Amino acid sequence: MMKLSDNPSILSPCVESLTELSGRWWVAHTRARNEKAFVWDLHRRDIGYFLPMVERTRIYNGKKQSVLLPLFSSYVFFCGSDADRYNAMTTNRLCQTIEVRDQQTIIKELAAIEKALAAKVQLDPYPFAVVGQRFRITGGSLKGMEGIVIKRTQRACFVLEVDILGRGTVMEIDADLIEPVSD
């Protein structure tokens, strides 16, 4: 069992935000439970990455322990040149790399998740992207973030999508802090 302090950072240590990374973004589909080891390999090779992780409490041998788990199991986002992509593929930890055609969209989607993690919002994996109305957060530390609302009462379930994966992450937010996005 890895101590929390032994985990890799969710973002390349050389930058403060994933928007500072230069190069082309790819999605690495890793072998099962190889996300953190792959990120350590990228770190050693000076390749920029983003591995969104959430803290969870698990019980091992009757004891509660906090662990960091990838938000999107078996996926890591990395950024760099074609040579960096080749070096990432030589780690023997990948099933494949997925080319990201719309670079601006992936940066926007990942930056929203990065912002939510930095704000310590409770995020949970969401199995698929929801077809529904897009909303924008109008106030607070997450102001400007866009996503899909899947449930609305006093608190709204707000899905941040990563289209290329066909997945997302869900969080709760006060319903009075959102407004519909017009096309």
PDB file of C-alpha atoms in Angstrom, residues 3 11 20 33 44 54 85-86 88 111 113 122 126 136 182:
ATOM      1  CA  LYS A   3       1.493   6.246   1.300  1.00  0.00           C
ATOM      2  CA  LEU A  11       0.437  17.296 -12.950  1.00  0.00           C
ATOM      3  CA  GLU A  20       1.395  25.833 -19.456  1.00  0.00           C
ATOM      4  CA  ARG A  33      -3.413  -0.407 -12.754  1.00  0.00           C
ATOM      5  CA  ARG A  44      11.763  10.612 -15.520  1.00  0.00           C
ATOM      6  CA  VAL A  54      -9.162  11.576  -6.153  1.00  0.00           C
ATOM      7  CA  ARG A  85       4.985  10.113 -27.754  1.00  0.00           C
ATOM      8  CA  TYR A  86       7.447   7.490 -29.012  1.00  0.00           C
ATOM      9  CA  ALA A  88       6.035   7.147 -23.797  1.00  0.00           C
ATOM     10  CA  ALA A 111      -8.457  22.461 -17.337  1.00  0.00           C
ATOM     11  CA  ILE A 113     -11.187  19.051 -14.126  1.00  0.00           C
ATOM     12  CA  GLN A 122     -15.783  16.028  -4.456  1.00  0.00           C
ATOM     13  CA  TYR A 126     -19.255   9.152 -14.340  1.00  0.00           C
ATOM     14  CA  ARG A 136     -22.069  27.323 -17.058  1.00  0.00           C
ATOM     15  CA  SER A 182     -26.523  29.397 -25.430  1.00  0.00           C
TER      16      SER A 182
END
